[in-house]
mmCIF file of C-alpha atoms in Angstrom:
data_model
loop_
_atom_site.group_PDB
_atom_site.id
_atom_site.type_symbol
_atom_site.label_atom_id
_atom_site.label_comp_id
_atom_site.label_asym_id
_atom_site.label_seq_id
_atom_site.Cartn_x
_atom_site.Cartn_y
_atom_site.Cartn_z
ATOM 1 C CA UNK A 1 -19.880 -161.666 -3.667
ATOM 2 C CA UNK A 2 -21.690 -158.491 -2.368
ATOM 3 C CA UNK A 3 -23.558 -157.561 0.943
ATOM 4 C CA UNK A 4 -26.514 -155.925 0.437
ATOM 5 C CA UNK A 5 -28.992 -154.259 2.327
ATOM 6 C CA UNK A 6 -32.969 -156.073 1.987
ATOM 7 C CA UNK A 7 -34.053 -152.544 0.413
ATOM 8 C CA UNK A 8 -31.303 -152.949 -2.411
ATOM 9 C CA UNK A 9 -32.444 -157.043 -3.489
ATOM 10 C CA UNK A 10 -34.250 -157.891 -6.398
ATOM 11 C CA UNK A 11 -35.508 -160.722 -8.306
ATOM 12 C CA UNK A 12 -33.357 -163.065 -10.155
ATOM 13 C CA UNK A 13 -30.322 -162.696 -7.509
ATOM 14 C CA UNK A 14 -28.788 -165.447 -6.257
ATOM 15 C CA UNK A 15 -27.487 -166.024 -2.311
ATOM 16 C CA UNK A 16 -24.138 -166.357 -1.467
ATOM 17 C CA UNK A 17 -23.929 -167.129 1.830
ATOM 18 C CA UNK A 18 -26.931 -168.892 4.656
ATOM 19 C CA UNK A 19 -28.614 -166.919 6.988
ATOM 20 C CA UNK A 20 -29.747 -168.642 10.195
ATOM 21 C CA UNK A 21 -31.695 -168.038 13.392
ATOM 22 C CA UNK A 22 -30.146 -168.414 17.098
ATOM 23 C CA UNK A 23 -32.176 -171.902 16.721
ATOM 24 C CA UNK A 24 -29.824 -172.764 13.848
ATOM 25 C CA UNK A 25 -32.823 -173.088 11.405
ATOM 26 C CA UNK A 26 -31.938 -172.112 8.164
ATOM 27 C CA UNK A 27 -33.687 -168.719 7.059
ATOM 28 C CA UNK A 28 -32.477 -168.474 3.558
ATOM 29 C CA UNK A 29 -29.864 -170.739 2.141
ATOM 30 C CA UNK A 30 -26.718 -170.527 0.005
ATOM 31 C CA UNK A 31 -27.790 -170.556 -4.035
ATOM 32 C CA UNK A 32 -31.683 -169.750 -3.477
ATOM 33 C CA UNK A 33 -32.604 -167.784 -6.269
ATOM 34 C CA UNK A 34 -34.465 -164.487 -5.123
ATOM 35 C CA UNK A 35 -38.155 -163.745 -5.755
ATOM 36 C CA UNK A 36 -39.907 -160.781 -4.899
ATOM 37 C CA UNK A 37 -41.916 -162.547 -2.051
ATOM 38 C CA UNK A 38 -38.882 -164.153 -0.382
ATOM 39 C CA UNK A 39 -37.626 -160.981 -0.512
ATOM 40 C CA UNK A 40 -40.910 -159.569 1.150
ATOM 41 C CA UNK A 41 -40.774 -162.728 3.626
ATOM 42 C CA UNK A 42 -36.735 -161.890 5.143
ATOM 43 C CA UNK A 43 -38.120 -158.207 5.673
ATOM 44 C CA UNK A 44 -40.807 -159.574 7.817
ATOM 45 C CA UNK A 45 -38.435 -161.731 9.823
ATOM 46 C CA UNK A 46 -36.009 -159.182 10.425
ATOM 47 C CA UNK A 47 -33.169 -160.098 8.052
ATOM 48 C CA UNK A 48 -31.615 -157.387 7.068
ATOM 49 C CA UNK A 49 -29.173 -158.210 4.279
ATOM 50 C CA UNK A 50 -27.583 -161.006 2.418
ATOM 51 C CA UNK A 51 -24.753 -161.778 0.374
ATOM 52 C CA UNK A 52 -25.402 -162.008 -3.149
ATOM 53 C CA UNK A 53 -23.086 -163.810 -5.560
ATOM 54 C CA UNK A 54 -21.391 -162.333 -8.608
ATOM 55 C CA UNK A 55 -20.630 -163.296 -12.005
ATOM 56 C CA UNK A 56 -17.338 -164.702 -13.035
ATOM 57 C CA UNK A 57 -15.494 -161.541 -13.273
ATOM 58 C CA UNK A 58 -16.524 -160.987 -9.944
ATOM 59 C CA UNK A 59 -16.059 -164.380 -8.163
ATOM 60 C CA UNK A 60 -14.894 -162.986 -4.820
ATOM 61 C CA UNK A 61 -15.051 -165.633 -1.993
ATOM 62 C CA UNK A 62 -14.662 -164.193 1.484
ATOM 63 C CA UNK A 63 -14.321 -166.907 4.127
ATOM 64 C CA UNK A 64 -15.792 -166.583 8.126
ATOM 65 C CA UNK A 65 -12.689 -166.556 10.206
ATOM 66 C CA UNK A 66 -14.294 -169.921 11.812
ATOM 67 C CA UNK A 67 -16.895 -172.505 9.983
ATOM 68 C CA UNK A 68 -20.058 -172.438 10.181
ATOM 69 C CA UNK A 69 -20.842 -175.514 12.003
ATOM 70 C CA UNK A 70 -18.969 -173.701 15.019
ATOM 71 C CA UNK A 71 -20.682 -170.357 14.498
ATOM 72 C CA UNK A 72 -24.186 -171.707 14.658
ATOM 73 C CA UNK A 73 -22.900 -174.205 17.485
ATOM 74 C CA UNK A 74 -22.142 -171.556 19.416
ATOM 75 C CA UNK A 75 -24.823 -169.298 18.658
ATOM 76 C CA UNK A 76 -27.243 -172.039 19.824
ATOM 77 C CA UNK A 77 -25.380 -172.535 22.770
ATOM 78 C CA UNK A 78 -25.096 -168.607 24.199
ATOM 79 C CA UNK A 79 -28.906 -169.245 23.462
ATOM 80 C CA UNK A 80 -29.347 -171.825 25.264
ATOM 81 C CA UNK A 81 -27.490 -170.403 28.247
ATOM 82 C CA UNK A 82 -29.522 -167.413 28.039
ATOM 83 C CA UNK A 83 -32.895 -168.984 27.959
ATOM 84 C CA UNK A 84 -31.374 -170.846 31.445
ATOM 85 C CA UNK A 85 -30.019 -168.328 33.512
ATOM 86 C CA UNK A 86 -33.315 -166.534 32.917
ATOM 87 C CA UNK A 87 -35.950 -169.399 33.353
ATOM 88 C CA UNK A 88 -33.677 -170.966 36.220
ATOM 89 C CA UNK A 89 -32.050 -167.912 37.811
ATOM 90 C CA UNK A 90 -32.946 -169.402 41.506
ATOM 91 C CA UNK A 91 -30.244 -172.228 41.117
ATOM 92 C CA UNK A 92 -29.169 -172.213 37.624
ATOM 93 C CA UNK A 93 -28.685 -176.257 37.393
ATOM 94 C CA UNK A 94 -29.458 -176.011 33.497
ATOM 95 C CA UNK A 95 -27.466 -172.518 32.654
ATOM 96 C CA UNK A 96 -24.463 -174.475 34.500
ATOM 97 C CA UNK A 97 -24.251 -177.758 32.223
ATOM 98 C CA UNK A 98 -25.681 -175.057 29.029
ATOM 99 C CA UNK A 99 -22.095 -173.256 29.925
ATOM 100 C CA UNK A 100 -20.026 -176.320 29.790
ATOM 101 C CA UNK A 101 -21.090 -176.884 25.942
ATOM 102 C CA UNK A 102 -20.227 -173.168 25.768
ATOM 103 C CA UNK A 103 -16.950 -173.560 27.529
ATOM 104 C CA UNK A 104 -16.067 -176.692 24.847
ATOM 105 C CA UNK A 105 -16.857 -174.676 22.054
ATOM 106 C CA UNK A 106 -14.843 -171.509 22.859
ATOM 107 C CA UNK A 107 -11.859 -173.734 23.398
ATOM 108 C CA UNK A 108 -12.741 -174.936 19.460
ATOM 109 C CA UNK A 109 -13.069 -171.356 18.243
ATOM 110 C CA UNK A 110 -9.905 -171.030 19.889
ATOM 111 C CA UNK A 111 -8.095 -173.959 18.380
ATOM 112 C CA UNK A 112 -9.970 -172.764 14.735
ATOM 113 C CA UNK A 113 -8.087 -168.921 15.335
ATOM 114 C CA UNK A 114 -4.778 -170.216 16.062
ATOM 115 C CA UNK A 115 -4.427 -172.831 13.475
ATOM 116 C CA UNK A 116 -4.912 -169.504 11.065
ATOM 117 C CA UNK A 117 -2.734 -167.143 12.443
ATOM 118 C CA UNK A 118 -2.704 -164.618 8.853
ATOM 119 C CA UNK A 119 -6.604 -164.607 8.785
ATOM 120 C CA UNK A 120 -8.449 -161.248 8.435
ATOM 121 C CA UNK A 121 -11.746 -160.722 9.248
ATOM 122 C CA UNK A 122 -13.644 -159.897 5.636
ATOM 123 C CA UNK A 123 -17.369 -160.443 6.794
ATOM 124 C CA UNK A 124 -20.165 -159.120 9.347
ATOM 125 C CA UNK A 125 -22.434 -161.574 10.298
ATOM 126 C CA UNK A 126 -26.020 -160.995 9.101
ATOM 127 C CA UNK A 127 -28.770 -162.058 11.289
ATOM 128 C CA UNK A 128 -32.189 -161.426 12.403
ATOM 129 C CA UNK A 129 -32.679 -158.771 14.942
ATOM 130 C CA UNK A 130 -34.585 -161.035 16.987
ATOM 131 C CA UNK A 131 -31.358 -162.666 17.212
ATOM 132 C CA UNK A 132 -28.748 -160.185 17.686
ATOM 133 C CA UNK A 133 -27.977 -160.868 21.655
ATOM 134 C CA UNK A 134 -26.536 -164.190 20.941
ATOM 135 C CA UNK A 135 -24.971 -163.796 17.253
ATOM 136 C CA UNK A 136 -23.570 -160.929 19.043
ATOM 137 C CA UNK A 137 -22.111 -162.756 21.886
ATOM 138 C CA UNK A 138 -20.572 -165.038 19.479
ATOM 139 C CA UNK A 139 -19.228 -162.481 17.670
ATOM 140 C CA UNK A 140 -17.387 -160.679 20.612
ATOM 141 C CA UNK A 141 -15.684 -163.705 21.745
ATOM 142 C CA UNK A 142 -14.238 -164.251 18.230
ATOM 143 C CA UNK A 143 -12.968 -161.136 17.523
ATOM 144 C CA UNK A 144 -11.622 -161.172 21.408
ATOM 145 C CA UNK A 145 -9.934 -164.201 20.452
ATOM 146 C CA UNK A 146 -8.056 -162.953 17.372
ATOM 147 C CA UNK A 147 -6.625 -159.883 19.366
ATOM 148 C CA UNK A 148 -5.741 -161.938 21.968
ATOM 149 C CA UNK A 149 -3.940 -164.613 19.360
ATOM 150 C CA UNK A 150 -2.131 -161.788 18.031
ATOM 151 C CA UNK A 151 -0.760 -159.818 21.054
ATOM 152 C CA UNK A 152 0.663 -163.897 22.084
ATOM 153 C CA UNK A 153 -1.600 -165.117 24.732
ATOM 154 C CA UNK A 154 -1.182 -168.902 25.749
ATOM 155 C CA UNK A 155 -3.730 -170.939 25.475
ATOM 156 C CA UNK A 156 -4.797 -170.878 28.688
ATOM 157 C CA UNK A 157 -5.187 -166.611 28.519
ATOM 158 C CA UNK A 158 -7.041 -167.258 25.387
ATOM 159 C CA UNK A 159 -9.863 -169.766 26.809
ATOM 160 C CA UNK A 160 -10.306 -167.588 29.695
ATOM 161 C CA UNK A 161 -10.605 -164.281 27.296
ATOM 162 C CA UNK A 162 -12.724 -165.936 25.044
ATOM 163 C CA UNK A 163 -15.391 -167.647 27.702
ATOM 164 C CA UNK A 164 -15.338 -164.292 29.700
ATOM 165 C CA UNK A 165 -16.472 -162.591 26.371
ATOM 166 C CA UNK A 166 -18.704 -164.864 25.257
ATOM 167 C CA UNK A 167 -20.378 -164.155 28.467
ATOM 168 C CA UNK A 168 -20.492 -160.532 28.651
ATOM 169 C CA UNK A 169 -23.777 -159.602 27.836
ATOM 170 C CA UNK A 170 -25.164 -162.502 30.286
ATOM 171 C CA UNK A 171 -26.527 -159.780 32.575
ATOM 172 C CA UNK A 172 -28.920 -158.575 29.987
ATOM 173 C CA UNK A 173 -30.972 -161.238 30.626
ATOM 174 C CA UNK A 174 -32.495 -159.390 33.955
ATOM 175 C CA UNK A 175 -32.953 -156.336 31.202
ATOM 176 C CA UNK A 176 -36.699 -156.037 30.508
ATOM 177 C CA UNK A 177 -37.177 -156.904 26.624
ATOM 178 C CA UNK A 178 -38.782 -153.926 25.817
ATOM 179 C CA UNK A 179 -36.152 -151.922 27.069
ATOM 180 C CA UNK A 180 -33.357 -154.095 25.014
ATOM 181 C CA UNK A 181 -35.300 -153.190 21.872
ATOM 182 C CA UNK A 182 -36.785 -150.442 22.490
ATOM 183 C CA UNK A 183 -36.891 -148.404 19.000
ATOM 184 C CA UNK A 184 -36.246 -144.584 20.331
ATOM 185 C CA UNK A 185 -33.974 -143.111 22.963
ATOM 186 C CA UNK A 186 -33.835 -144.699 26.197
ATOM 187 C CA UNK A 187 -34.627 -142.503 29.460
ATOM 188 C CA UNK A 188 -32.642 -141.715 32.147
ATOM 189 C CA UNK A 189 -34.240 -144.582 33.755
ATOM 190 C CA UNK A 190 -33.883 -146.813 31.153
ATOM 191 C CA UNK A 191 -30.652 -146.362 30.404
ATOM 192 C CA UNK A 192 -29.206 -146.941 34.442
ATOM 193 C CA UNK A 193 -31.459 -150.162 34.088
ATOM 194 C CA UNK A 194 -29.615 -151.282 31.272
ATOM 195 C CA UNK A 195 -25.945 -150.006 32.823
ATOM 196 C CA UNK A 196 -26.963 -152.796 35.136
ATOM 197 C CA UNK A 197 -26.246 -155.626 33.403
ATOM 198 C CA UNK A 198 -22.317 -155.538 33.424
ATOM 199 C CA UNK A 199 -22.565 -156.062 37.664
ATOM 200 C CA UNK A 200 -25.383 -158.627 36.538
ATOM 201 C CA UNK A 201 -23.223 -160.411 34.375
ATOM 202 C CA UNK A 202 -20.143 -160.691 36.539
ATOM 203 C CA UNK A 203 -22.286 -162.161 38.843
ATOM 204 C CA UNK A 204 -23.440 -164.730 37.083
ATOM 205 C CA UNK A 205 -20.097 -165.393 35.382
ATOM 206 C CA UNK A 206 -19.180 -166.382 38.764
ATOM 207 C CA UNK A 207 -21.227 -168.635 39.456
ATOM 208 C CA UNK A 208 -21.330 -170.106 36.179
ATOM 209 C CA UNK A 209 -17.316 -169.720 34.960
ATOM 210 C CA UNK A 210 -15.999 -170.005 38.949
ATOM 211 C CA UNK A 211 -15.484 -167.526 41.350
ATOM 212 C CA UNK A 212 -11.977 -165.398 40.708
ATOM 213 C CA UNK A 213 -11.669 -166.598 37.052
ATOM 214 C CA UNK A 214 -10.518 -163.752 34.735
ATOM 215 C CA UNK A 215 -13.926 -164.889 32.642
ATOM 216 C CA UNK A 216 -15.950 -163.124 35.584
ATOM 217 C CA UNK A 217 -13.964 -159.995 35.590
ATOM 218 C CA UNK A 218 -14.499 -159.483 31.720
ATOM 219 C CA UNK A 219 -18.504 -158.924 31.937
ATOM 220 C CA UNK A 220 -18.139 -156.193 34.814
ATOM 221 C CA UNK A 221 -15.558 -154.339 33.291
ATOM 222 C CA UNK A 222 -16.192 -154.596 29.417
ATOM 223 C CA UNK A 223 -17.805 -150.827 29.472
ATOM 224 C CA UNK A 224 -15.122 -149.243 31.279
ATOM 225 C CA UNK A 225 -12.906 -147.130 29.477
ATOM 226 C CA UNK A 226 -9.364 -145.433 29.053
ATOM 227 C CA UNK A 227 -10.362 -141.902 30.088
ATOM 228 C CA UNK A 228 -12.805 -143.403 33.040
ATOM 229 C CA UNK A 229 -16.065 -142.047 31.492
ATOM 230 C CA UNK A 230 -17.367 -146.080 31.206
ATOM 231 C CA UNK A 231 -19.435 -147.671 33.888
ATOM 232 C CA UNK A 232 -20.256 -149.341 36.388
ATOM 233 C CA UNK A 233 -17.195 -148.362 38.999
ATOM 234 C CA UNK A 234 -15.324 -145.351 36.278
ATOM 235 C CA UNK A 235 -12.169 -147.111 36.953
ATOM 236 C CA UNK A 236 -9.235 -145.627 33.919
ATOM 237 C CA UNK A 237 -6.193 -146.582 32.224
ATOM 238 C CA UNK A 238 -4.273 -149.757 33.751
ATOM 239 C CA UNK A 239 -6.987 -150.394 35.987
ATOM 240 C CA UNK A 240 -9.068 -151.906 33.821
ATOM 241 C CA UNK A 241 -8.094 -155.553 32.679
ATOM 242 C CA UNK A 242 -6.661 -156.044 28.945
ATOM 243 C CA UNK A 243 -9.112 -158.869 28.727
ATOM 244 C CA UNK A 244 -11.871 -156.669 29.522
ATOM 245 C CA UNK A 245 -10.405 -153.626 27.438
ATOM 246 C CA UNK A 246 -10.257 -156.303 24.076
ATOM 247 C CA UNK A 247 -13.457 -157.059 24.730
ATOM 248 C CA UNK A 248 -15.044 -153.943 25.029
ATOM 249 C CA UNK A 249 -13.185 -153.055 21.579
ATOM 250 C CA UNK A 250 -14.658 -156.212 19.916
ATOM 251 C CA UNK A 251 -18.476 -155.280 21.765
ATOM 252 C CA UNK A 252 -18.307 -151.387 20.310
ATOM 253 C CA UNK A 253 -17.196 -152.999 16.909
ATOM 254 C CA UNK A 254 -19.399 -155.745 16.587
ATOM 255 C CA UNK A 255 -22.643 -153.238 17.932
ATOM 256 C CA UNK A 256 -21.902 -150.615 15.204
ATOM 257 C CA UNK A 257 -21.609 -152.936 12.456
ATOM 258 C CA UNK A 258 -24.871 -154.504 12.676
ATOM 259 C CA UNK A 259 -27.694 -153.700 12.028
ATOM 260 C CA UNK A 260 -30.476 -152.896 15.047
ATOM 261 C CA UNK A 261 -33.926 -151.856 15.461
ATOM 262 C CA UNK A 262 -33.386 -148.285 16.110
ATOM 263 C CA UNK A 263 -30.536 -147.770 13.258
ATOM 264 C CA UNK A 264 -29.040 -149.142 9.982
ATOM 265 C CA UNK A 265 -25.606 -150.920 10.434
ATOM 266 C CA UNK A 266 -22.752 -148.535 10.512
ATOM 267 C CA UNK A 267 -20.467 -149.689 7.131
ATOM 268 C CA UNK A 268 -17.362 -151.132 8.255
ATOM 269 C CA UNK A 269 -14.917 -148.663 7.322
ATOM 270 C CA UNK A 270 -16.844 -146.068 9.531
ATOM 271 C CA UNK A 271 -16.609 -148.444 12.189
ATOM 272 C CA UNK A 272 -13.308 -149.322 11.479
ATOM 273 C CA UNK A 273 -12.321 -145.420 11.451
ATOM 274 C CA UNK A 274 -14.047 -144.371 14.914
ATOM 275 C CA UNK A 275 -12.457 -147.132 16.626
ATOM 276 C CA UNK A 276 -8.680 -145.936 15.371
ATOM 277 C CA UNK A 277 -9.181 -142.243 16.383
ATOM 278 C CA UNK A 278 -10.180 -143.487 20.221
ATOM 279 C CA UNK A 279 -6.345 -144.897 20.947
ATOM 280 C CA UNK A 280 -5.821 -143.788 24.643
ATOM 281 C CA UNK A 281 -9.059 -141.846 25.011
ATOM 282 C CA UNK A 282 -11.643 -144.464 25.355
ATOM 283 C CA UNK A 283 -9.411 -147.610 24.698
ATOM 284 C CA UNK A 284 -5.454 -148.285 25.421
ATOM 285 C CA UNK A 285 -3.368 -147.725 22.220
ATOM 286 C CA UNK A 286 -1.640 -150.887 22.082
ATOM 287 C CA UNK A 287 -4.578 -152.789 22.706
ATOM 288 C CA UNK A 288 -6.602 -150.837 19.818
ATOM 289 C CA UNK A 289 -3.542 -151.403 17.387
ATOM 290 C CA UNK A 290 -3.937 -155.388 17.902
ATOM 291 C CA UNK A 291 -7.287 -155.657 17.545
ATOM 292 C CA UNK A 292 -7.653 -153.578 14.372
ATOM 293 C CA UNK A 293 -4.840 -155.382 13.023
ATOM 294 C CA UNK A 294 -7.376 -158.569 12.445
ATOM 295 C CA UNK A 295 -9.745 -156.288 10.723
ATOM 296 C CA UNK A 296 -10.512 -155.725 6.828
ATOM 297 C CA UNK A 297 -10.862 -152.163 6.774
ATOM 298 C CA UNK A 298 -12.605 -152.905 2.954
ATOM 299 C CA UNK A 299 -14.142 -156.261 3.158
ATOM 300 C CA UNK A 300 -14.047 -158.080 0.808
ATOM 301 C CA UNK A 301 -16.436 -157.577 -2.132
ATOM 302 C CA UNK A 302 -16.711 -153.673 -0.987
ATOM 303 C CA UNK A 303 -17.463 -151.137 -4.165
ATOM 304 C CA UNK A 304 -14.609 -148.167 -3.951
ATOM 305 C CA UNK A 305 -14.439 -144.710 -5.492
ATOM 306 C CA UNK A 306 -10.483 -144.856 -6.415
ATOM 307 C CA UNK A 307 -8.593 -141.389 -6.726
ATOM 308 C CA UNK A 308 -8.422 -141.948 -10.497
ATOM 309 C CA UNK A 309 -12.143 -141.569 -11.182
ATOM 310 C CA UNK A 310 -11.961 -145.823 -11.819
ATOM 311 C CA UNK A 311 -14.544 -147.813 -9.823
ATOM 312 C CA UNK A 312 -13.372 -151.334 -8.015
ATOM 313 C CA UNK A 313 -13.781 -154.089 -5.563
ATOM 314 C CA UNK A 314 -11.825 -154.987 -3.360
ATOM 315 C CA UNK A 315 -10.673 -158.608 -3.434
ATOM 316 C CA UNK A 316 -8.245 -159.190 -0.873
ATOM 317 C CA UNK A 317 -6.890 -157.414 2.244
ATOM 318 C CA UNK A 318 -3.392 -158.476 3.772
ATOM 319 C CA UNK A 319 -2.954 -158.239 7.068
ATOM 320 C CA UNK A 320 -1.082 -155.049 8.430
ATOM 321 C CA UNK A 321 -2.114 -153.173 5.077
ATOM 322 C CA UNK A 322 -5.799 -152.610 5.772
ATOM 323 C CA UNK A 323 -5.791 -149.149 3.497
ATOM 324 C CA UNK A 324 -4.364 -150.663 0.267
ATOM 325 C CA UNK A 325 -6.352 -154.045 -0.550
ATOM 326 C CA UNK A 326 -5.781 -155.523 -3.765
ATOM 327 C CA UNK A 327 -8.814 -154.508 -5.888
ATOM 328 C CA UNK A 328 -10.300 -155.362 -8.824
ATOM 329 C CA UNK A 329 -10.812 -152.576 -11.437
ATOM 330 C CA UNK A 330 -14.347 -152.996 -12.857
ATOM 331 C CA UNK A 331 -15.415 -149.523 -14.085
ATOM 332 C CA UNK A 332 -13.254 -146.776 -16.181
ATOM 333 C CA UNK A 333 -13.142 -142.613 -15.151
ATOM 334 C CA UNK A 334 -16.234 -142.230 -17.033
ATOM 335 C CA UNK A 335 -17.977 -144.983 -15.662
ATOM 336 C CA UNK A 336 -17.728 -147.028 -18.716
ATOM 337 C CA UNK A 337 -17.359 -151.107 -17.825
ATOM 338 C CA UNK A 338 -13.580 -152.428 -18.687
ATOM 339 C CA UNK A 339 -11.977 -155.854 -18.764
ATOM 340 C CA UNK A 340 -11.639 -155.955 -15.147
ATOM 341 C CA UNK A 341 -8.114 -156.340 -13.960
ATOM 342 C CA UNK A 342 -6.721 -156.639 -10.504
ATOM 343 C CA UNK A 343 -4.819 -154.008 -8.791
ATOM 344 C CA UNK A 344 -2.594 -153.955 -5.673
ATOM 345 C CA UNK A 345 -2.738 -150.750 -4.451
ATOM 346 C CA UNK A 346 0.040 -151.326 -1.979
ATOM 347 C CA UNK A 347 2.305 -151.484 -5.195
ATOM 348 C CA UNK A 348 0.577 -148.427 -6.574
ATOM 349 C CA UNK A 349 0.579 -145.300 -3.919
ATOM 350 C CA UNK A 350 -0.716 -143.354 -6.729
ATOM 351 C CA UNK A 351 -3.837 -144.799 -6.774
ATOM 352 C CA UNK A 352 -5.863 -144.752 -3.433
ATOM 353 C CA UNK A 353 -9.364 -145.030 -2.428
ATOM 354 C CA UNK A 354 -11.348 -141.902 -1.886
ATOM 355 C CA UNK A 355 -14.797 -143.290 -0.944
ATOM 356 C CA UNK A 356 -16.741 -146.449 -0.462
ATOM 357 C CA UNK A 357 -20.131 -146.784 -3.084
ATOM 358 C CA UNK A 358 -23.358 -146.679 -1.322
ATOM 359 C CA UNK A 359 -25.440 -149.684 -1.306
ATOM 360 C CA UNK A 360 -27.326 -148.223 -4.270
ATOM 361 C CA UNK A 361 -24.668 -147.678 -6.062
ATOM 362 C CA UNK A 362 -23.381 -150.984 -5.847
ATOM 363 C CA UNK A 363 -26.496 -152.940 -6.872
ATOM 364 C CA UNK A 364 -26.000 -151.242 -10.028
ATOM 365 C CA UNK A 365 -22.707 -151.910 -10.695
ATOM 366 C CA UNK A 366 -22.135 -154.286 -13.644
ATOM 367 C CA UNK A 367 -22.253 -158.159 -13.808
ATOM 368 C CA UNK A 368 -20.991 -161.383 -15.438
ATOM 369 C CA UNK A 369 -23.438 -160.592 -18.358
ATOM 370 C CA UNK A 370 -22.385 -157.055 -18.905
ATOM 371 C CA UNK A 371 -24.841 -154.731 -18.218
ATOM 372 C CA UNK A 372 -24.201 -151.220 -17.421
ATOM 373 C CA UNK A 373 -23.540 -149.301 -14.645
ATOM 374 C CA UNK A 374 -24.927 -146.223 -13.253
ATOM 375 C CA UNK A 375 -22.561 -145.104 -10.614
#
């Protein structure tokens, strides 16, 4: 299994994994055989890129750190929500009893994390960019939750970390639309509009999640960082809460992975790389260090360059050693197709990864029937 972007699909490939919208309708679904105007159809609504399955040789499943039924649960939900704080902002009756589904489900996502406590996360969410606010939201709280499971928060911590990120973005919905997706550079005007939304959001956390609740505090303080150069009060360091620092890690992470109106997605080892070099400059070291921990720095199915000249994919990641996956070898130095073997490059330091294949590259890299390569 492969993630590729819309401009790199063709004809005859099959899908590995559904893509929905925030309304859980399915948009494409798992083993529909590409054409070139289904193709031309997911452009048009947005979608842009799927996971395409592999032959045999390169059957490499890659499961969501929680199932399905939960993600699109919850991305309905944070939809819902959404929809009522902005249609029913005067008393927010409906937003309330819309957060107390929420509120059921992050305790499930919780319950999901913890019963897995070795999981790594292997895939980035595809969806529409209609529907990146709420698949986003989602998102954020998950990844929140497996940095909190792994620095040892109770359960309690955890619910309260995981509804407060879930929430953070809630303050976007006073944000103007066209300012949210507005293709080009925002103005100075713009942007202190958009800044906005974090005292937004805290206040309707309150309301919604209870006044003084830990949940509230995580939407106001979710762009502050280490060095104080966030917003909206500058605060630094240890004033900022390690519920709202986590959060803020999973938000930058989750943002530069996907892909938006005004840019492609960021690959994940990029993301993965800018986040390490910002330990106790934008984010508190020991805070950083968990949350990466839960990350595949190579997800699963990703094409590498290895130091060799030999091509591969990576098959598995194990947690702590994010820079040597276990790979499988699909491509000799002279870009010839071999028996592909698997190779742990944690028990080979000789061999180490020197790039990741671009997307083109990897559409052309060879299948179960054997054809060739042209990396």
């Amino acid at each position: 299994m492969r993630r590729l972007p819309i401009s790199c699909l063709r004809p005859g490939m099959r899908v590995a994994r559904p893509v929905f919208s925030s309304t859980g309708h399915v948009l494409v679904n798992r083993g529909l055989i590409l054409t070139e105007g289904i193709i031309r159809r997911l452009g048009l609504l947005g979608v842009p890129a799927l996971y395409i399955e592999d032959g045999p040789d390169f059957d490499l499943p890659a499961e969501d750190v929680i199932c399905e039924e939960t993600r699109q649960q919850a991305v309905q939900q944070v939809r819902e929500l959404f929809l009522a704080a902005q249609e029913d902002s005067a008393h927010l009756s409906r937003a309330l009893l819309a957060a107390e589904s929420l509120a059921r489900t992050v305790e499930e996502i919780a319950d999901e994390l913890l019963a897995r406590p070795e999981v790594v996360v292997n895939l980035t969410d595809i969806r529409a960019w209609d529907d990146y606010t709420f698949g986003h939201s989602v998102n954020v709280c998950v990844l929140s939750l497996l940095a909190g499971a792994n620095l040892g928060l109770t359960r309690p911590q955890l619910y309260n970390l995981g509804l407060g990120a879930v929430l953070h973005d809630l303050g976007k919905v006073y944000v103007p639309q066209p300012v949210l997706q507005k293709p080009g550079s925002l103005t100075p005007e713009e942007f202190e509009l958009v800044k906005r939304h974090a005292e937004w959001g805290h206040r309707l956390a309150r309301e919604i999640a209870g006044a003084g609740t830990l949940a509230a505090l995580i939407p106001l303080q979710h762009h502050e960082r280490y060095n104080g150069q966030g917003y909206p009060q500058g605060i630094k360091g240890d004033e900022i809460h390690d519920f709202a620092v986590i959060c803020g890690l999973a938000d930058v992470f989750d943002a530069l992975t996907a892909e938006r109106v005004y840019r492609p997605a960021y690959p994940v080892h990029e993301a993965y790389e800018y986040l390490a070099g910002s330990g106790n400059l934008l984010f508190e070291h020991r805070l950083l260090c968990a949350f990466l921990d839960n990350l595949a720095l190579y997800p699963t199915g990703t094409p590498v360059l290895l130091s060799t000249g030999e091509v591969a994919v990576v098959v598995k990641t194990t947690r702590g050693l994010a820079r040597t996956p276990l790979v499988r070898v699909v491509l000799d130095p002279e870009g010839q197709p071999v028996t592909p073997y698997d190779l742990d490059l944690a028990r080979h330091p000789d061999r180490v990864i020197t790039r990741v294949l671009s997307p083109e590259e990897a559409a052309q890299l060879p299948n179960s029937s054997g054809s060739p390569a042209a990396v």
